[in-house]
């Protein structure tokens, strides 16, 4: 009887040691880190901005003389706002800010608070492409955009991106937020309401 108990315990112990869980090789679950998700978002968003968003931002309308601009094309502006919304890359905060900038430019041009002569540089922005704060950029730079100094706090993160193809690169600041479980762009440095409009 004692021998039987020892044999039984040995058998149980051996079974537990040699047991291997069955692995399902057909499906696997992969959870991306916040950094990976944010880097994927920013690369896809910039690819979309430079290859799919063909409309002009804040498209201005000249007066009858054709010597100065008196507002923006609101129909075209609303189309861009809708496209930004439907892209899935931008948080509501970003879309509201972009729309507010366009409406303020329109109001300032209509009321002569801002003068924008044809063939002059616009009296808003900073004479560079505000999507990248650059005047030129490497081809398909979004493929290798790198995020730096990432700080994540709850459902908000800040960082700056650089490109790797050229030695000189912008250090472009971005804020992203989580909406419905996905990271989305909430603010871009080049489209800050106050600095963009010189307020």
Short mmCIF file of C-alpha atoms in Angstrom, two decimals:
data_model
loop_
_atom_site.label_atom_id
_atom_site.label_comp_id
_atom_site.label_asym_id
_atom_site.label_seq_id
_atom_site.Cartn_x
_atom_site.Cartn_y
_atom_site.Cartn_z
CA UNK A 1 0.00 0.00 0.00
CA UNK A 2 2.83 2.36 0.92
CA UNK A 3 4.65 1.49 -2.27
CA UNK A 4 1.50 2.20 -4.27
CA UNK A 5 1.19 5.70 -2.67
CA UNK A 6 4.82 6.48 -3.48
CA UNK A 7 4.35 5.31 -7.07
CA UNK A 8 1.15 7.36 -7.37
CA UNK A 9 2.85 10.55 -6.04
CA UNK A 10 5.82 9.97 -8.36
CA UNK A 11 3.45 9.59 -11.34
CA UNK A 12 1.56 12.84 -10.46
CA UNK A 13 4.83 14.75 -10.00
CA UNK A 14 6.25 13.44 -13.29
CA UNK A 15 3.02 14.36 -15.13
CA UNK A 16 3.09 17.93 -13.81
CA UNK A 17 6.75 18.47 -14.73
CA UNK A 18 6.38 17.10 -18.25
CA UNK A 19 3.04 18.79 -18.99
CA UNK A 20 3.20 21.37 -21.80
CA UNK A 21 0.27 23.61 -22.61
CA UNK A 22 -1.16 23.25 -26.09
CA UNK A 23 -0.05 26.15 -28.25
CA UNK A 24 -2.39 27.55 -30.84
CA UNK A 25 -0.14 28.42 -33.76
CA UNK A 26 -2.95 29.79 -35.91
CA UNK A 27 -3.76 32.91 -33.87
CA UNK A 28 -1.63 35.23 -31.80
CA UNK A 29 -2.48 38.40 -29.92
CA UNK A 30 -0.04 41.29 -30.08
CA UNK A 31 -0.39 44.41 -27.95
CA UNK A 32 1.54 47.39 -29.28
CA UNK A 33 3.11 49.73 -26.78
CA UNK A 34 1.88 53.33 -26.63
CA UNK A 35 5.09 54.47 -28.32
CA UNK A 36 4.60 52.05 -31.22
CA UNK A 37 0.94 53.05 -31.61
CA UNK A 38 1.81 56.76 -31.56
CA UNK A 39 4.67 56.37 -34.03
CA UNK A 40 2.39 54.40 -36.38
CA UNK A 41 -0.28 57.11 -36.05
CA UNK A 42 2.11 59.95 -36.83
CA UNK A 43 3.64 58.18 -39.84
CA UNK A 44 0.26 57.28 -41.33
CA UNK A 45 -1.14 60.76 -40.63
CA UNK A 46 1.76 62.48 -42.41
CA UNK A 47 1.52 60.11 -45.35
CA UNK A 48 -2.17 61.03 -45.59
CA UNK A 49 -1.46 64.78 -45.26
CA UNK A 50 1.11 64.76 -48.06
CA UNK A 51 -0.47 62.25 -50.45
CA UNK A 52 -4.25 62.19 -49.87
CA UNK A 53 -5.23 65.64 -48.55
CA UNK A 54 -5.04 67.53 -51.83
CA UNK A 55 -7.09 70.59 -50.82
CA UNK A 56 -5.36 73.86 -49.95
CA UNK A 57 -5.52 74.90 -46.31
CA UNK A 58 -7.26 78.25 -45.75
CA UNK A 59 -7.83 78.86 -49.47
CA UNK A 60 -8.16 82.65 -49.86
CA UNK A 61 -10.52 84.59 -52.14
CA UNK A 62 -9.36 87.78 -53.96
CA UNK A 63 -11.41 90.95 -54.38
CA UNK A 64 -12.79 92.05 -57.78
CA UNK A 65 -9.64 94.02 -58.56
CA UNK A 66 -7.55 90.94 -57.83
CA UNK A 67 -5.04 92.87 -55.75
CA UNK A 68 -5.85 91.61 -52.26
CA UNK A 69 -7.63 88.78 -50.48
CA UNK A 70 -10.91 89.49 -48.72
CA UNK A 71 -11.68 86.17 -47.04
CA UNK A 72 -11.32 82.43 -47.36
CA UNK A 73 -13.35 80.03 -49.48
CA UNK A 74 -15.63 78.73 -46.72
CA UNK A 75 -17.02 75.92 -48.88
CA UNK A 76 -13.49 74.61 -49.53
CA UNK A 77 -12.57 75.15 -45.87
CA UNK A 78 -15.55 73.11 -44.65
CA UNK A 79 -14.56 70.34 -47.07
CA UNK A 80 -11.04 70.20 -45.56
CA UNK A 81 -12.49 70.15 -42.03
CA UNK A 82 -14.74 67.23 -43.00
CA UNK A 83 -11.80 65.40 -44.60
CA UNK A 84 -9.69 65.84 -41.46
CA UNK A 85 -12.57 64.46 -39.40
CA UNK A 86 -13.11 61.45 -41.68
CA UNK A 87 -9.40 60.58 -41.87
CA UNK A 88 -9.50 59.12 -38.35
CA UNK A 89 -6.11 60.64 -37.46
CA UNK A 90 -7.27 63.76 -35.66
CA UNK A 91 -8.99 64.33 -32.33
CA UNK A 92 -12.01 66.63 -32.09
CA UNK A 93 -9.79 69.14 -30.29
CA UNK A 94 -7.54 69.43 -33.37
CA UNK A 95 -10.47 69.70 -35.81
CA UNK A 96 -12.11 72.45 -33.72
CA UNK A 97 -8.82 74.39 -33.54
CA UNK A 98 -8.22 74.07 -37.31
CA UNK A 99 -11.75 75.28 -38.03
CA UNK A 100 -11.36 78.17 -35.58
CA UNK A 101 -8.14 79.29 -37.31
CA UNK A 102 -9.83 79.30 -40.73
CA UNK A 103 -12.86 81.24 -39.48
CA UNK A 104 -10.62 83.80 -37.73
CA UNK A 105 -8.56 84.35 -40.91
CA UNK A 106 -11.80 84.81 -42.85
CA UNK A 107 -13.14 87.29 -40.28
CA UNK A 108 -9.87 89.26 -40.10
CA UNK A 109 -9.63 89.56 -43.89
CA UNK A 110 -13.28 90.61 -44.25
CA UNK A 111 -13.03 93.29 -41.54
CA UNK A 112 -9.56 94.52 -42.66
CA UNK A 113 -7.99 93.56 -39.32
CA UNK A 114 -5.54 91.66 -41.49
CA UNK A 115 -4.28 92.71 -44.92
CA UNK A 116 -3.14 90.10 -47.40
CA UNK A 117 -2.04 91.47 -50.76
CA UNK A 118 -1.92 89.17 -53.78
CA UNK A 119 1.65 87.88 -54.42
CA UNK A 120 2.64 88.71 -50.82
CA UNK A 121 3.32 86.19 -48.09
CA UNK A 122 0.27 85.53 -45.88
CA UNK A 123 0.03 87.64 -42.70
CA UNK A 124 -0.41 84.45 -40.66
CA UNK A 125 1.80 81.41 -40.13
CA UNK A 126 5.57 81.76 -40.29
CA UNK A 127 6.56 81.48 -43.97
CA UNK A 128 6.97 77.70 -43.75
CA UNK A 129 4.84 74.62 -44.17
CA UNK A 130 2.99 74.55 -40.86
CA UNK A 131 2.41 70.80 -41.04
CA UNK A 132 6.16 70.24 -40.61
CA UNK A 133 7.59 73.69 -39.81
CA UNK A 134 9.83 73.29 -42.83
CA UNK A 135 10.32 74.85 -46.27
CA UNK A 136 11.55 71.65 -47.83
CA UNK A 137 11.46 68.03 -46.79
CA UNK A 138 12.92 64.67 -47.77
CA UNK A 139 10.88 62.50 -50.11
CA UNK A 140 8.39 60.27 -48.23
CA UNK A 141 9.86 61.48 -44.92
CA UNK A 142 6.91 60.03 -43.00
CA UNK A 143 8.27 56.50 -43.53
CA UNK A 144 11.13 57.14 -41.11
CA UNK A 145 9.66 59.78 -38.78
CA UNK A 146 11.04 59.19 -35.33
CA UNK A 147 9.33 60.27 -32.12
CA UNK A 148 11.47 61.65 -29.31
CA UNK A 149 11.04 62.67 -25.67
CA UNK A 150 7.69 60.92 -25.40
CA UNK A 151 5.78 61.70 -22.20
CA UNK A 152 2.57 59.73 -21.61
CA UNK A 153 0.21 60.70 -18.83
CA UNK A 154 -3.11 58.86 -18.68
CA UNK A 155 -4.84 59.51 -22.03
CA UNK A 156 -2.53 62.31 -23.19
CA UNK A 157 0.98 62.24 -24.62
CA UNK A 158 3.45 64.85 -25.86
CA UNK A 159 6.58 64.40 -27.97
CA UNK A 160 8.48 65.90 -30.87
CA UNK A 161 9.31 64.19 -34.13
CA UNK A 162 12.36 64.33 -36.35
CA UNK A 163 13.18 62.84 -39.71
CA UNK A 164 16.27 60.74 -40.30
CA UNK A 165 17.12 61.27 -43.99
CA UNK A 166 18.69 64.74 -43.63
CA UNK A 167 21.09 66.04 -41.03
CA UNK A 168 18.96 69.16 -40.46
CA UNK A 169 15.53 68.25 -39.16
CA UNK A 170 12.66 70.02 -37.43
CA UNK A 171 11.99 69.22 -33.78
CA UNK A 172 8.27 69.39 -34.32
CA UNK A 173 6.07 69.25 -31.22
CA UNK A 174 2.89 67.19 -31.15
CA UNK A 175 0.21 66.38 -28.58
CA UNK A 176 -1.92 63.26 -28.93
CA UNK A 177 -4.90 62.07 -26.91
CA UNK A 178 -6.78 58.81 -26.63
CA UNK A 179 -10.30 58.95 -28.06
CA UNK A 180 -12.40 55.79 -27.93
CA UNK A 181 -9.29 53.72 -27.16
CA UNK A 182 -7.18 55.06 -30.08
CA UNK A 183 -4.42 57.67 -30.11
CA UNK A 184 -5.27 60.74 -32.22
CA UNK A 185 -3.50 64.01 -32.98
CA UNK A 186 -4.79 66.77 -30.69
CA UNK A 187 -2.32 69.59 -31.42
CA UNK A 188 0.48 70.33 -33.88
CA UNK A 189 3.03 73.03 -33.09
CA UNK A 190 2.67 74.69 -36.50
CA UNK A 191 -1.09 75.10 -36.05
CA UNK A 192 -1.13 76.68 -32.62
CA UNK A 193 -4.05 79.16 -32.72
CA UNK A 194 -2.32 82.12 -31.06
CA UNK A 195 1.12 81.86 -32.66
CA UNK A 196 -0.30 81.01 -36.10
CA UNK A 197 -2.46 84.15 -36.09
CA UNK A 198 0.14 86.31 -34.35
CA UNK A 199 -2.10 87.00 -31.36
#
